[in-house]
Structures are given as structure tokens and as C-alpha cells.
Amino acid sequence: MSKVAMVTGAARGIGLATSKQFLAKGWSVALVDWDAAELDTVLPELGDQAAGFTCDVSDAEAVQMMVAAVEARFGGIDAVVNNAGVAEFGPIEDCDYATWKRVMATNLDGPFLVTHAATPALKTRRGAIVNIASISGLRASTLRVAYGTSKAAVMHLTKQHAAELGEFGIRANCVCPGPVKTKLSMAVHSPEIIAAYHDAIPLNRYGSEDEIAALICFLCSEEASYVTGQVIAADGGFEATGVGLPALRE
Ligand code: NAD
């Protein structure tokens, strides 16, 4: 029987790349997204082992129903990838309470609610959780008070998942992507920001969706069977550096 991954925010970007890599490894995949139209566009090319589930991950009731539907379709869940996320980009004084709540609802409430609903299923299969945070949660930067704070909280949520669910054989890890050219990042990365990232990243480039997906799939696999409670950046070295890189390049 094939293993089953449930990936949120799977209709495009990092979530879609992750779903494709799971499928290529013989897993079945529940692609969860609130964008039904985008799910409908990608599903036909993914084959029988993929199924789409339209759900807003910040809606507790909808999440319960979605997880039940995934279990009914596939018979269980071996891995949950909490990838759905939204970005906000603006000065801290312009981040009103409605914006703050909107970002927290998807980025923080979502991983809590989805994992909470899937925990009984994960216990049965001694499954794995991977939460997607960001380098914006590892380091503060300008124009993203709600986004960065939500991602820092996701790192701690991951450690709570690892601490409290470990005795059931459930592992939980967190992936912090560096910049990847997706719809989310391209909506907020200006040419100046793209240049600044290149300057600040030892590998001197953006990552690809597939480079992030490979780490996610590894953390869900048996090969990572003793890895839990970890926050791992796939960021071209961004987090490791301090001052001096741009000067070195000149
Ligand atoms: P994306 O915008 O391309 O894809 C995100 C998907 O999540 C979309 O399909 C969207 O419809 C879905 N989604 C958003 N809110 C949802 C909700 N409430 N319920 C269900 N689905 C929802 O973004 P991406 O760049 O692929 O980002 C994926 C994850 O990676 C996010 O958590 C993001 O914060 C994180 N990340 C991205 C980058 C980057 O540079 N692209 C960097 C660091 C972290």
C-alpha cells in the first residue's frame, strides 16, 4: 500500500512541486488548497494517486471535514506538509489589525488546525509533519511584521509538535526556504529586493521549488527516521552569513 501525503497550498509553487516529488516516489497525495480553479488546472496531469481537496486551512470546521475526506479517500495519512501561506509586505505602521489577523490565520492557525485534525491519523501510522516557515522567521527584516512573526511562531509550533507527539512516533520538522520565484514572492519582491537577496546569499541566486520540495520529502521519508524537532533552512547560505559578502564580490 502506498504512503499518503497531505500537502496544503498544493495548487502551485512549492506545494505543487512537493506533491509532484511525492507522486514520483510512489506516494499518494492529497492536494489541499482554497483555490479550486487552480487545483482543477493541475490535477489532470497528476494521475490517479493524486486527489484535490478545496479547503481554507484557517477554517477549523472546514479543516475537520477535509481531513475526514482525505482519510476516506486514501485510508490514512503518513505525512502532513503545512505549506499554505500568504505574504504581506509593507511598513510596520501600515500593518493594521485586519492584515495581521489575515496573515496569522493562514500562516499560523492553519498549521495548528490541520495538524490538530490529522493527529489521530498520524498516530495510527507513526507519521511525519513538516511545517513550512521562512528565512523571514529566522531573521527580522523590513516590511513584513506579520509575515515574519507568523513564521517565527511556526518554528516554535513545530518544536511543540515534536515534543508532544514524539511519544506516538510522530516526527515534526520545520523547513525555512530562502527566496524562491513563486507567485507569492514575485508579488512582493521588487528588482531592488531581488538584487539585495543575490548579494546576501552565498550561493548568489534564488532557490527553486524543487530544491525546497526535495528537503520536505526527505524529512517525511524513512531516511529521516531519527530527525525531529529541527528547523532547517534551504536558503543558499543566507542564514549563515553576516557582513561582508557584497564587498567580497566587488
Ligand atoms: P504560492 O503563493 O505560490 O502558493 C501558496 C499556495 O497556498 C497557493 O496555491 C494558495 O492558493 C494557497 N493558500 C494560501 N492561503 C491558503 C489557505 N488559507 N488555505 C488553503 N490554501 C491556501 O506560495 P509559495 O511561494 O509556493 O509558498 C509556499 C510556502 O513557502 C508558504 O508558506 C510561504 O510562506 C513559504 N515560503 C516561500 C518563499 C518564497 O520565496 N516563495 C520563501 C520562504 C517561505
CSV table of C-alpha atoms and ligand atoms in Angstrom, one decimal:
chain,number,residue,atom,x,y,z
A,1,MET,CA,0.0,0.0,0.0
A,2,SER,CA,1.4,3.4,-0.9
A,3,LYS,CA,2.1,6.0,1.7
A,4,VAL,CA,-0.1,9.1,1.8
A,5,ALA,CA,1.0,12.7,2.0
A,6,MET,CA,-1.4,15.6,2.7
A,7,VAL,CA,0.1,18.9,1.3
A,8,THR,CA,-1.6,22.2,1.9
A,9,GLY,CA,-1.2,25.1,-0.5
A,10,ALA,CA,-0.6,22.5,-3.2
A,11,ALA,CA,-2.1,24.1,-6.2
A,12,ARG,CA,1.0,25.9,-7.2
A,13,GLY,CA,4.6,26.9,-6.2
A,14,ILE,CA,6.5,24.9,-3.5
A,15,GLY,CA,3.4,22.8,-2.5
A,16,LEU,CA,2.8,21.7,-6.1
A,17,ALA,CA,6.5,20.8,-6.6
A,18,THR,CA,6.4,18.8,-3.3
A,19,SER,CA,3.2,17.0,-4.4
A,20,LYS,CA,4.9,16.0,-7.7
A,21,GLN,CA,8.0,14.7,-5.9
A,22,PHE,CA,5.9,12.6,-3.5
A,23,LEU,CA,4.0,11.2,-6.5
A,24,ALA,CA,7.2,10.4,-8.3
A,25,LYS,CA,8.4,8.4,-5.3
A,26,GLY,CA,5.2,6.3,-5.3
A,27,TRP,CA,3.2,8.1,-2.6
A,28,SER,CA,-0.4,9.1,-2.9
A,29,VAL,CA,-1.0,12.8,-2.4
A,30,ALA,CA,-4.0,14.8,-1.1
A,31,LEU,CA,-3.5,18.3,-2.6
A,32,VAL,CA,-5.2,20.8,-0.4
A,33,ASP,CA,-5.8,24.4,-1.5
A,34,TRP,CA,-8.5,27.1,-1.2
A,35,ASP,CA,-8.1,27.9,-4.9
A,36,ALA,CA,-10.4,25.3,-6.5
A,37,ALA,CA,-9.8,26.7,-10.0
A,38,GLU,CA,-6.1,26.3,-9.8
A,39,LEU,CA,-6.4,22.8,-8.3
A,40,ASP,CA,-8.6,21.8,-11.3
A,41,THR,CA,-6.0,23.1,-13.7
A,42,VAL,CA,-3.2,21.0,-12.2
A,43,LEU,CA,-4.9,17.8,-11.2
A,44,PRO,CA,-5.5,16.2,-14.6
A,45,GLU,CA,-1.7,15.9,-15.2
A,46,LEU,CA,-1.0,14.3,-11.8
A,47,GLY,CA,-2.6,10.8,-12.3
A,48,ASP,CA,-4.8,8.5,-10.1
A,49,GLN,CA,-2.7,8.7,-6.9
A,50,ALA,CA,-3.5,12.4,-6.6
A,51,ALA,CA,-6.7,14.0,-5.4
A,52,GLY,CA,-7.7,17.6,-4.7
A,53,PHE,CA,-9.4,18.9,-1.7
A,54,THR,CA,-10.7,22.5,-1.6
A,55,CYS,CA,-10.3,23.9,1.9
A,56,ASP,CA,-9.3,27.1,3.7
A,57,VAL,CA,-6.8,25.9,6.3
A,58,SER,CA,-7.8,28.7,8.7
A,59,ASP,CA,-11.4,27.5,8.9
A,60,ALA,CA,-11.5,24.9,11.8
A,61,GLU,CA,-14.7,23.2,10.7
A,62,ALA,CA,-13.6,23.0,7.0
A,63,VAL,CA,-10.3,21.5,8.1
A,64,GLN,CA,-12.0,18.8,10.1
A,65,MET,CA,-14.2,17.9,7.1
A,66,MET,CA,-11.2,18.0,4.7
A,67,VAL,CA,-9.1,15.6,6.9
A,68,ALA,CA,-12.0,13.2,7.2
A,69,ALA,CA,-12.4,13.3,3.4
A,70,VAL,CA,-8.7,12.6,2.9
A,71,GLU,CA,-8.9,9.6,5.2
A,72,ALA,CA,-12.0,8.3,3.4
A,73,ARG,CA,-10.3,8.7,0.0
A,74,PHE,CA,-6.9,7.2,0.9
A,75,GLY,CA,-7.4,5.2,4.1
A,76,GLY,CA,-4.9,7.1,6.3
A,77,ILE,CA,-2.2,9.8,6.4
A,78,ASP,CA,1.5,9.3,6.7
A,79,ALA,CA,2.7,12.8,6.3
A,80,VAL,CA,1.3,16.3,6.7
A,81,VAL,CA,3.0,19.2,4.9
A,82,ASN,CA,1.8,22.6,6.2
A,83,ASN,CA,2.8,24.7,3.3
A,84,ALA,CA,-0.1,27.0,2.6
A,85,GLY,CA,1.0,30.6,3.3
A,86,VAL,CA,0.2,34.2,2.5
A,87,ALA,CA,2.6,37.2,2.4
A,88,GLU,CA,2.1,40.8,3.4
A,89,PHE,CA,4.6,43.5,2.5
A,90,GLY,CA,4.5,47.0,3.9
A,91,PRO,CA,5.8,49.3,6.7
A,92,ILE,CA,5.0,48.2,10.2
A,93,GLU,CA,2.8,51.3,10.8
A,94,ASP,CA,0.6,50.3,7.8
A,95,CYS,CA,0.0,46.8,9.1
A,96,ASP,CA,-3.4,47.1,10.5
A,97,TYR,CA,-5.1,44.5,12.8
A,98,ALA,CA,-7.1,43.1,9.9
A,99,THR,CA,-3.9,42.4,7.9
A,100,TRP,CA,-2.2,41.0,11.0
A,101,LYS,CA,-5.1,38.6,11.6
A,102,ARG,CA,-5.4,37.6,7.9
A,103,VAL,CA,-1.7,36.6,7.8
A,104,MET,CA,-1.8,34.8,11.2
A,105,ALA,CA,-5.0,32.9,10.2
A,106,THR,CA,-3.4,31.1,7.2
A,107,ASN,CA,0.3,31.0,8.3
A,108,LEU,CA,-0.1,30.1,12.0
A,109,ASP,CA,-3.7,29.0,12.7
A,110,GLY,CA,-3.6,26.8,9.5
A,111,PRO,CA,-0.7,24.6,10.6
A,112,PHE,CA,-2.2,24.3,14.1
A,113,LEU,CA,-5.6,23.4,12.9
A,114,VAL,CA,-4.5,21.0,10.1
A,115,THR,CA,-2.1,19.1,12.4
A,116,HIS,CA,-4.6,19.0,15.2
A,117,ALA,CA,-7.2,17.4,12.9
A,118,ALA,CA,-4.7,15.0,11.4
A,119,THR,CA,-3.1,13.9,14.7
A,120,PRO,CA,-5.3,10.8,15.3
A,121,ALA,CA,-4.5,9.6,11.7
A,122,LEU,CA,-0.8,10.4,12.1
A,123,LYS,CA,-0.7,8.4,15.4
A,124,THR,CA,-2.0,5.3,13.6
A,125,ARG,CA,0.8,5.4,11.1
A,126,ARG,CA,3.6,7.0,13.2
A,127,GLY,CA,3.6,9.7,10.6
A,128,ALA,CA,5.6,12.9,10.0
A,129,ILE,CA,4.8,16.6,10.0
A,130,VAL,CA,6.7,19.2,8.0
A,131,ASN,CA,5.8,22.9,8.6
A,132,ILE,CA,7.0,25.5,6.2
A,133,ALA,CA,8.3,28.7,7.8
A,134,SER,CA,10.8,31.1,6.1
A,135,ILE,CA,14.1,32.9,6.5
A,136,SER,CA,11.8,35.8,7.4
A,137,GLY,CA,11.1,33.9,10.6
A,138,LEU,CA,14.8,33.3,11.3
A,139,ARG,CA,15.8,36.9,10.9
A,140,ALA,CA,13.8,40.1,11.1
A,141,SER,CA,13.7,42.3,8.0
A,142,THR,CA,11.9,45.3,6.8
A,143,LEU,CA,8.2,45.4,5.6
A,144,ARG,CA,7.0,42.0,7.0
A,145,VAL,CA,6.0,42.3,10.6
A,146,ALA,CA,3.0,39.9,10.4
A,147,TYR,CA,4.6,37.5,7.9
A,148,GLY,CA,7.9,37.2,9.8
A,149,THR,CA,6.3,36.9,13.2
A,150,SER,CA,3.9,34.2,11.9
A,151,LYS,CA,6.8,32.2,10.5
A,152,ALA,CA,8.9,32.6,13.8
A,153,ALA,CA,5.8,31.2,15.6
A,154,VAL,CA,5.6,28.3,13.1
A,155,MET,CA,9.1,27.3,14.2
A,156,HIS,CA,8.1,27.1,17.8
A,157,LEU,CA,4.9,25.3,16.9
A,158,THR,CA,7.0,22.7,15.2
A,159,LYS,CA,9.0,22.1,18.4
A,160,GLN,CA,5.8,21.8,20.3
A,161,HIS,CA,4.6,19.2,17.8
A,162,ALA,CA,7.9,17.3,18.2
A,163,ALA,CA,7.9,17.5,21.9
A,164,GLU,CA,4.3,16.4,22.5
A,165,LEU,CA,3.8,13.9,19.7
A,166,GLY,CA,7.2,12.2,19.7
A,167,GLU,CA,6.0,9.5,22.1
A,168,PHE,CA,3.5,8.4,19.5
A,169,GLY,CA,6.3,8.0,16.9
A,170,ILE,CA,5.3,11.2,15.1
A,171,ARG,CA,8.2,13.4,13.9
A,172,ALA,CA,7.9,17.1,13.3
A,173,ASN,CA,10.3,19.3,11.5
A,174,CYS,CA,10.3,22.8,10.0
A,175,VAL,CA,11.7,24.0,6.7
A,176,CYS,CA,12.7,27.6,6.2
A,177,PRO,CA,13.0,28.4,2.5
A,178,GLY,CA,15.1,31.2,1.2
A,179,PRO,CA,13.7,33.2,-1.7
A,180,VAL,CA,12.1,31.1,-4.5
A,181,LYS,CA,10.5,32.7,-7.5
A,182,THR,CA,6.8,31.8,-7.0
A,183,LYS,CA,3.6,33.8,-7.3
A,184,LEU,CA,3.9,34.6,-3.5
A,185,SER,CA,7.4,36.1,-3.7
A,186,MET,CA,7.1,37.7,-7.1
A,187,ALA,CA,4.1,39.7,-5.8
A,188,VAL,CA,6.4,41.4,-3.2
A,189,HIS,CA,10.0,41.2,-4.4
A,190,SER,CA,11.0,44.3,-6.4
A,191,PRO,CA,14.1,44.3,-8.7
A,192,GLU,CA,16.0,46.0,-5.8
A,193,ILE,CA,15.0,43.3,-3.4
A,194,ILE,CA,15.9,40.5,-5.8
A,195,ALA,CA,19.4,42.2,-6.2
A,196,ALA,CA,19.7,42.5,-2.5
A,197,TYR,CA,19.0,38.8,-2.0
A,198,HIS,CA,21.5,37.8,-4.5
A,199,ASP,CA,24.1,40.0,-2.7
A,200,ALA,CA,23.2,38.4,0.7
A,201,ILE,CA,23.2,34.8,-0.4
A,202,PRO,CA,26.5,32.9,-0.6
A,203,LEU,CA,25.2,30.8,-3.5
A,204,ASN,CA,24.3,34.1,-5.2
A,205,ARG,CA,20.8,33.1,-6.5
A,206,TYR,CA,17.3,32.2,-5.7
A,207,GLY,CA,16.3,28.6,-4.9
A,208,SER,CA,13.9,26.6,-7.0
A,209,GLU,CA,10.7,25.0,-5.9
A,210,ASP,CA,12.2,21.6,-6.4
A,211,GLU,CA,15.2,22.3,-4.1
A,212,ILE,CA,12.7,23.1,-1.3
A,213,ALA,CA,10.5,20.1,-2.2
A,214,ALA,CA,13.5,17.7,-2.0
A,215,LEU,CA,14.2,18.6,1.6
A,216,ILE,CA,10.5,18.4,2.6
A,217,CYS,CA,10.2,14.9,1.0
A,218,PHE,CA,13.4,13.8,2.8
A,219,LEU,CA,12.1,14.9,6.2
A,220,CYS,CA,8.9,12.9,5.5
A,221,SER,CA,10.8,9.8,4.5
A,222,GLU,CA,12.2,6.8,6.5
A,223,GLU,CA,15.7,8.2,5.8
A,224,ALA,CA,14.9,10.9,8.3
A,225,SER,CA,13.6,8.5,10.9
A,226,TYR,CA,15.6,9.9,13.8
A,227,VAL,CA,15.2,13.6,12.8
A,228,THR,CA,12.6,15.5,14.7
A,229,GLY,CA,12.2,19.0,16.3
A,230,GLN,CA,14.6,20.6,13.8
A,231,VAL,CA,14.4,23.9,11.9
A,232,ILE,CA,16.3,23.5,8.7
A,233,ALA,CA,16.9,26.3,6.2
A,234,ALA,CA,17.2,25.7,2.5
A,235,ASP,CA,18.4,29.2,1.8
A,236,GLY,CA,21.6,29.1,-0.2
A,237,GLY,CA,23.5,30.0,3.0
A,238,PHE,CA,21.6,33.2,3.7
A,239,GLU,CA,21.1,32.5,7.4
A,240,ALA,CA,24.8,31.6,7.9
A,241,THR,CA,26.2,34.9,6.8
A,242,GLY,CA,26.9,38.3,8.4
A,243,VAL,CA,28.5,41.4,7.0
A,244,GLY,CA,30.9,41.5,4.0
A,245,LEU,CA,29.5,39.4,1.2
A,246,PRO,CA,28.7,42.2,-1.2
A,247,ALA,CA,32.2,43.7,-0.6
A,248,LEU,CA,33.8,40.4,-1.3
A,249,ARG,CA,32.1,40.2,-4.6
A,250,GLU,CA,33.2,43.7,-5.8
B,1,NAD,P1,2.3,30.4,-3.6
B,1,NAD,O1,1.6,31.7,-3.4
B,1,NAD,O2,2.9,30.1,-5.0
B,1,NAD,O3,1.5,29.1,-3.1
B,1,NAD,C1,0.8,29.2,-1.9
B,1,NAD,C2,-0.5,28.3,-2.1
B,1,NAD,O4,-1.2,28.3,-0.8
B,1,NAD,C3,-1.4,28.9,-3.2
B,1,NAD,O5,-1.9,27.8,-4.0
B,1,NAD,C4,-2.6,29.4,-2.3
B,1,NAD,O6,-3.9,29.3,-3.0
B,1,NAD,C5,-2.6,28.5,-1.1
B,1,NAD,N1,-3.2,29.1,0.1
B,1,NAD,C6,-2.9,30.3,0.6
B,1,NAD,N2,-3.7,30.5,1.7
B,1,NAD,C7,-4.5,29.4,1.8
B,1,NAD,C8,-5.5,29.0,2.8
B,1,NAD,N3,-5.8,29.8,3.8
B,1,NAD,N4,-6.0,27.8,2.7
B,1,NAD,C9,-5.6,26.9,1.7
B,1,NAD,N5,-4.7,27.3,0.7
B,1,NAD,C10,-4.1,28.5,0.8
B,1,NAD,O7,3.5,30.4,-2.5
B,1,NAD,P2,4.9,29.6,-2.3
B,1,NAD,O8,6.0,30.6,-2.6
B,1,NAD,O9,4.9,28.3,-3.0
B,1,NAD,O10,4.9,29.4,-0.8
B,1,NAD,C11,4.7,28.2,-0.1
B,1,NAD,C12,5.1,28.3,1.3
B,1,NAD,O11,6.5,28.6,1.4
B,1,NAD,C13,4.4,29.5,2.1
B,1,NAD,O12,4.2,29.1,3.4
B,1,NAD,C14,5.5,30.6,2.1
B,1,NAD,O13,5.3,31.5,3.2
B,1,NAD,C15,6.7,29.8,2.2
B,1,NAD,N6,7.9,30.5,1.7
B,1,NAD,C16,8.0,30.9,0.4
B,1,NAD,C17,9.2,31.6,0.0
B,1,NAD,C18,9.3,32.1,-1.4
B,1,NAD,O14,10.3,32.9,-1.7
B,1,NAD,N7,8.5,31.7,-2.4
B,1,NAD,C19,10.2,31.9,0.9
B,1,NAD,C20,10.1,31.4,2.2
B,1,NAD,C21,8.9,30.7,2.6
